[in-house]
Amino acid sequence: MAYSVYKLSGKNSHKIKQIYEDFESKAVGVYGFEFYPIDFDTFSAALSQGLLNALVLYDDDIPESILIYSISEIDETIELNVIHSLSFENIVEKNNLLIKALINFTDPKEIVLISYPMLGEQSEYAKYITKLGFKLVSQSIFRFNLDDTTSLKIFKNKHVKTPSDLKLVRWSEKYYESAVVLIHKAFKDTTDALYDRRFLSLSGCRDVLEKITKDIYGNMLRDASFLLLDNECPVAFCFANLSSPQIANIPLIGCREEFTSKGLGSFLLKQSAGTIIEKVVEGKLSVVEINATTASENNASMRMYRSLGFKEDVSYIHSFYEF
């Protein structure tokens, strides 16, 4: 048994078709992906175009494991998507070799961070990846099922204070640049910024907002995306989109530091989720679930979701490596 690791190109991607299709079949059930990934032909094309990258671990001459990643140039980050092996034999050793190769192949002058959400069974590797210099943060996924009568009752009965000195408005492009600054101020010192460096700069926050408003993260629900204004200046926000026709997501919610602990998050979340529920009742949306992710250590955020009928479904480890 002799392991070796090589970069994969589009030209020889056919060699790992079996591994990729095995990963594809397990992405949802084993790794906890919300949706099935792209098919092999699309994956191979993405490799050729440089949209995705991959490392392959060989056992002698036989492909055994893959590590798939992409590069975000705007925040100089490698986004590690998944590590998958055909068998669990020597899985820690194989994962270690792939991670070490990724680090060694990376130029620290161009990349400053590896970000790796360890979804599903990948979380079992968390205690080993720290020995390679990775740090860990815990994330919690909350879900509000619209057919859950208990959640609906909690949501309906939850009284949230209306901020009388602030103005509620739906999302409008005229607030774009102000919202970029607001997102930066709200997230630059949070756990999210440890593994998503975009929050550390205005250009990065502009990229986040663009991906929300240009439907990259899913179709934006403009009627369910709100801002709170103080003298026409945004001080709090809650965005909503559709991950699929049946699933709505709250990708970002936050406020300026001086407005924390005033219940603005709960107020905006109820406005956003309430709008989605109304549109479902009216037959304008087919949503059956609203979900959101928050840092497990953020007790205020965890309480906010629970108080409105959201239920914690699963938690996972988000690891990151700083060069």
Coordinates of C-alpha atoms in Angstrom, one line a residue:
M1 CA 0.0 0.0 0.0
A2 CA 1.6 3.3 -1.2
Y3 CA -0.4 6.5 -1.1
S4 CA 0.3 9.5 -3.4
V5 CA -1.6 12.7 -4.0
Y6 CA -1.9 14.6 -7.3
K7 CA -3.8 17.6 -8.7
L8 CA -6.7 16.6 -11.0
S9 CA -7.2 18.3 -14.4
G10 CA -10.2 18.2 -16.6
K11 CA -8.2 16.0 -19.1
N12 CA -7.9 13.1 -16.6
S13 CA -11.1 13.6 -14.6
H14 CA -12.5 10.4 -16.1
K15 CA -10.1 8.5 -13.8
I16 CA -12.2 9.5 -10.7
K17 CA -15.7 9.2 -12.2
Q18 CA -16.4 6.3 -9.9
I19 CA -15.3 8.2 -6.8
Y20 CA -17.3 11.3 -7.8
E21 CA -20.5 9.5 -8.5
D22 CA -20.1 7.6 -5.2
F23 CA -19.8 11.0 -3.5
E24 CA -22.8 12.3 -5.5
S25 CA -25.0 9.5 -4.3
K26 CA -24.0 10.1 -0.6
A27 CA -23.9 13.9 -0.6
V28 CA -27.4 14.4 1.0
G29 CA -27.7 11.2 3.1
V30 CA -24.1 10.9 4.4
Y31 CA -22.7 14.4 4.2
G32 CA -25.8 16.4 4.9
F33 CA -25.8 18.5 1.8
E34 CA -29.1 20.3 1.3
F35 CA -29.2 19.4 -2.4
Y36 CA -27.4 16.9 -4.6
P37 CA -24.3 18.3 -6.3
I38 CA -23.7 18.8 -10.0
D39 CA -23.4 15.6 -12.1
F40 CA -20.0 14.3 -13.2
D41 CA -20.0 15.8 -16.6
T42 CA -20.7 19.2 -15.2
F43 CA -18.0 18.7 -12.6
S44 CA -15.5 17.7 -15.2
A45 CA -16.3 20.8 -17.2
A46 CA -16.0 23.0 -14.1
L47 CA -12.5 21.5 -13.6
S48 CA -11.5 22.3 -17.2
Q49 CA -12.8 25.9 -16.7
G50 CA -10.9 26.4 -13.4
L51 CA -14.2 26.9 -11.5
L52 CA -13.5 23.9 -9.4
N53 CA -10.2 22.2 -8.3
A54 CA -9.5 18.7 -7.0
L55 CA -6.8 16.6 -5.5
V56 CA -6.8 12.8 -5.9
L57 CA -5.3 10.3 -3.6
Y58 CA -4.1 7.1 -5.2
D59 CA -3.5 3.7 -3.6
D60 CA -0.7 2.5 -5.8
D61 CA -2.3 3.3 -9.2
I62 CA -5.9 3.2 -8.1
P63 CA -7.8 6.4 -7.3
E64 CA -9.2 6.1 -3.8
S65 CA -10.1 9.6 -2.5
I66 CA -10.9 13.1 -3.7
L67 CA -10.7 16.5 -2.2
I68 CA -12.8 19.1 -4.0
Y69 CA -12.3 22.9 -3.6
S70 CA -12.7 26.2 -5.2
I71 CA -10.7 29.5 -4.8
S72 CA -12.3 32.8 -3.8
E73 CA -9.9 35.4 -5.0
I74 CA -11.8 38.3 -3.4
D75 CA -10.9 37.1 0.1
E76 CA -7.9 35.0 -0.8
T77 CA -9.6 31.8 0.5
I78 CA -9.7 28.2 -0.5
E79 CA -13.2 26.9 0.0
L80 CA -12.9 23.2 0.7
N81 CA -16.2 21.5 -0.4
V82 CA -15.7 17.9 0.5
I83 CA -13.3 15.1 1.1
H84 CA -14.6 11.7 0.0
S85 CA -13.2 8.2 -0.1
L86 CA -14.5 5.0 -1.6
S87 CA -13.8 3.2 1.7
F88 CA -13.3 4.1 5.3
E89 CA -10.1 2.0 5.6
N90 CA -7.2 4.3 6.9
I91 CA -9.6 7.2 6.4
V92 CA -7.7 9.5 8.8
E93 CA -4.4 8.9 7.1
K94 CA -5.9 9.5 3.7
N95 CA -7.6 12.7 4.8
N96 CA -4.4 13.9 6.4
L97 CA -2.4 13.3 3.3
L98 CA -5.0 15.2 1.2
I99 CA -5.1 18.2 3.6
K100 CA -1.3 18.3 3.9
A101 CA -1.0 18.2 0.1
L102 CA -3.5 21.1 -0.2
I103 CA -1.5 23.1 2.2
N104 CA 1.8 22.3 0.5
F105 CA 0.4 23.1 -3.0
T106 CA -0.9 26.5 -1.8
D107 CA 1.1 29.7 -2.2
P108 CA 0.6 31.7 1.0
K109 CA 1.3 34.9 -0.9
E110 CA -2.0 34.3 -2.8
I111 CA -4.1 32.4 -0.3
V112 CA -4.4 33.3 3.4
L113 CA -7.2 30.9 4.5
I114 CA -8.7 27.4 4.0
S115 CA -12.4 27.3 5.0
Y116 CA -13.9 23.9 5.4
P117 CA -17.5 23.2 6.6
M118 CA -17.3 19.6 7.9
L119 CA -20.9 18.6 7.1
G120 CA -22.4 15.2 8.0
E121 CA -19.9 12.4 8.7
Q122 CA -17.0 14.7 7.9
S123 CA -17.4 16.1 11.4
E124 CA -15.9 12.9 12.7
Y125 CA -12.6 14.0 11.3
A126 CA -12.7 17.3 13.3
K127 CA -10.6 16.0 16.2
Y128 CA -7.8 15.0 13.8
I129 CA -7.8 18.1 11.6
T130 CA -6.8 20.3 14.6
K131 CA -3.5 18.5 14.7
L132 CA -2.8 19.9 11.3
G133 CA -3.3 23.5 12.5
F134 CA -7.0 23.9 11.8
K135 CA -9.3 25.8 14.2
L136 CA -12.9 24.9 14.8
V137 CA -16.2 26.8 15.3
S138 CA -19.6 25.2 15.7
Q139 CA -22.6 26.2 13.6
S140 CA -26.3 25.4 14.3
I141 CA -28.9 25.0 11.6
F142 CA -32.4 26.1 12.6
R143 CA -35.6 25.1 10.7
F144 CA -39.1 26.4 10.8
N145 CA -41.5 23.8 9.3
L146 CA -44.7 25.4 8.1
D147 CA -46.7 22.2 8.8
D148 CA -45.6 22.2 12.4
T149 CA -48.6 23.4 14.4
T150 CA -46.5 24.0 17.5
S151 CA -44.0 26.2 15.7
L152 CA -46.8 28.2 14.0
K153 CA -48.5 28.7 17.4
I154 CA -45.2 29.9 19.0
F155 CA -44.6 32.2 16.1
K156 CA -48.2 33.6 16.2
N157 CA -48.1 34.2 20.0
K158 CA -44.6 35.7 20.1
H159 CA -44.9 39.4 20.8
V160 CA -42.0 41.4 19.4
K161 CA -41.6 45.1 20.3
T162 CA -42.0 47.4 17.3
P163 CA -39.2 50.0 17.3
S164 CA -41.1 53.2 17.3
D165 CA -38.1 55.4 16.5
L166 CA -37.0 53.4 13.4
K167 CA -38.6 53.0 10.0
L168 CA -39.3 49.6 8.5
V169 CA -38.8 49.4 4.7
R170 CA -38.5 46.5 2.2
W171 CA -35.2 46.0 0.4
S172 CA -34.4 48.6 -2.3
E173 CA -31.3 49.0 -4.4
K174 CA -31.0 52.6 -3.3
Y175 CA -29.8 51.4 0.0
Y176 CA -27.1 49.1 -1.6
E177 CA -23.9 51.0 -0.6
S178 CA -25.2 51.8 2.9
A179 CA -26.1 48.1 3.4
V180 CA -22.6 47.1 2.4
V181 CA -21.1 49.3 5.1
L182 CA -23.8 48.1 7.6
I183 CA -23.0 44.4 6.9
H184 CA -19.3 45.0 7.4
K185 CA -19.9 46.8 10.7
A186 CA -22.3 44.0 11.9
F187 CA -20.1 41.0 11.0
K188 CA -16.4 42.1 11.0
D189 CA -16.0 41.0 14.6
T190 CA -18.1 37.9 14.6
T191 CA -17.4 34.2 14.4
D192 CA -18.5 34.2 10.8
A193 CA -15.5 36.4 9.8
L194 CA -13.1 33.8 11.1
Y195 CA -13.9 31.5 8.2
D196 CA -15.5 34.0 5.7
R197 CA -13.0 36.8 5.3
R198 CA -15.3 38.8 3.1
F199 CA -16.8 40.3 6.2
L200 CA -13.5 41.9 7.0
S201 CA -13.6 44.3 4.0
L202 CA -16.1 46.5 2.2
S203 CA -15.3 44.8 -1.1
G204 CA -15.9 41.4 0.5
C205 CA -19.2 42.5 1.9
R206 CA -20.2 44.0 -1.4
D207 CA -19.6 40.5 -2.9
V208 CA -21.8 38.9 -0.2
L209 CA -24.6 41.4 -0.9
E210 CA -24.3 41.0 -4.6
K211 CA -24.6 37.2 -4.4
I212 CA -27.8 37.7 -2.3
T213 CA -29.4 40.4 -4.5
K214 CA -28.3 38.9 -7.8
D215 CA -29.8 35.5 -6.9
I216 CA -26.5 33.6 -6.7
Y217 CA -27.4 32.1 -3.3
G218 CA -31.0 31.5 -4.5
N219 CA -33.8 33.6 -5.7
M220 CA -34.0 36.7 -3.4
L221 CA -37.4 37.3 -1.8
R222 CA -37.5 41.0 -2.0
D223 CA -40.9 41.3 -0.4
A224 CA -39.5 39.4 2.6
S225 CA -36.2 41.2 2.9
F226 CA -36.3 44.2 5.3
L227 CA -34.2 47.1 6.6
L228 CA -34.7 49.3 9.6
L229 CA -33.8 52.9 9.0
D230 CA -32.6 55.6 11.5
N231 CA -33.0 59.0 9.8
E232 CA -33.1 57.2 6.4
C233 CA -29.9 55.3 7.2
P234 CA -30.0 51.5 7.4
V235 CA -29.1 50.2 10.9
A236 CA -30.5 46.7 10.8
F237 CA -31.3 44.1 8.1
C238 CA -32.8 40.7 7.4
F239 CA -32.6 39.1 3.9
A240 CA -34.5 36.2 2.6
N241 CA -34.2 34.0 -0.4
L242 CA -35.4 30.7 -1.9
S243 CA -32.9 27.9 -1.9
S244 CA -35.5 25.9 -3.8
P245 CA -39.2 26.4 -4.5
Q246 CA -40.0 24.6 -1.2
I247 CA -37.2 26.0 1.0
A248 CA -36.7 29.6 2.1
N249 CA -33.5 30.7 3.8
I250 CA -32.4 33.7 5.9
P251 CA -28.8 34.2 4.7
L252 CA -28.1 37.3 6.8
I253 CA -29.6 39.1 9.7
G254 CA -27.9 41.7 11.8
C255 CA -27.6 45.3 13.0
R256 CA -25.2 48.0 14.0
E257 CA -23.4 47.4 17.3
E258 CA -25.1 50.3 19.1
F259 CA -28.5 48.9 18.2
T260 CA -27.9 45.4 19.6
S261 CA -29.9 44.0 22.5
K262 CA -33.0 46.1 21.4
G263 CA -34.9 43.1 19.9
L264 CA -34.4 44.4 16.3
G265 CA -33.4 40.9 15.1
S266 CA -36.5 39.3 16.4
F267 CA -38.6 42.1 15.0
L268 CA -37.1 41.7 11.5
L269 CA -37.1 37.9 11.6
K270 CA -40.8 37.9 12.4
Q271 CA -41.5 40.4 9.6
S272 CA -39.5 38.3 7.1
A273 CA -40.8 34.9 8.1
G274 CA -44.4 36.3 8.5
T275 CA -44.3 37.6 5.0
I276 CA -43.2 34.2 3.7
I277 CA -46.0 32.4 5.6
E278 CA -48.6 34.9 4.3
K279 CA -47.5 34.2 0.7
V280 CA -47.8 30.5 1.3
V281 CA -51.3 30.9 2.7
E282 CA -52.2 33.1 -0.4
G283 CA -50.8 30.4 -2.7
K284 CA -48.0 32.6 -4.0
L285 CA -45.2 30.5 -2.6
S286 CA -44.8 26.7 -2.2
V287 CA -42.4 27.0 0.8
V288 CA -42.6 24.2 3.4
E289 CA -39.5 25.2 5.4
I290 CA -37.6 28.3 6.4
N291 CA -34.1 27.8 7.6
A292 CA -31.1 29.7 9.0
T293 CA -27.6 29.1 10.3
T294 CA -26.0 30.8 13.2
A295 CA -22.9 30.3 15.4
S296 CA -23.6 27.9 18.2
E297 CA -21.8 30.2 20.6
N298 CA -24.1 33.1 19.8
N299 CA -26.6 32.6 22.6
A300 CA -28.7 35.7 21.7
S301 CA -29.2 34.5 18.1
M302 CA -30.0 30.9 19.3
R303 CA -32.6 32.3 21.7
M304 CA -34.1 34.5 18.9
Y305 CA -34.7 31.7 16.6
R306 CA -36.2 29.4 19.3
S307 CA -38.5 32.2 20.6
L308 CA -40.1 32.4 17.1
G309 CA -40.7 28.7 16.7
F310 CA -37.5 27.7 14.8
K311 CA -36.1 24.4 16.0
E312 CA -32.4 23.5 16.0
D313 CA -32.1 20.6 13.5
V314 CA -28.4 19.9 13.4
S315 CA -25.0 21.4 14.2
Y316 CA -21.8 21.0 12.4
I317 CA -18.1 22.0 12.6
H318 CA -16.7 24.7 10.4
S319 CA -12.9 24.4 10.4
F320 CA -10.4 26.9 9.0
Y321 CA -6.7 27.1 8.5
E322 CA -4.7 30.4 8.5
F323 CA -1.5 30.6 6.5

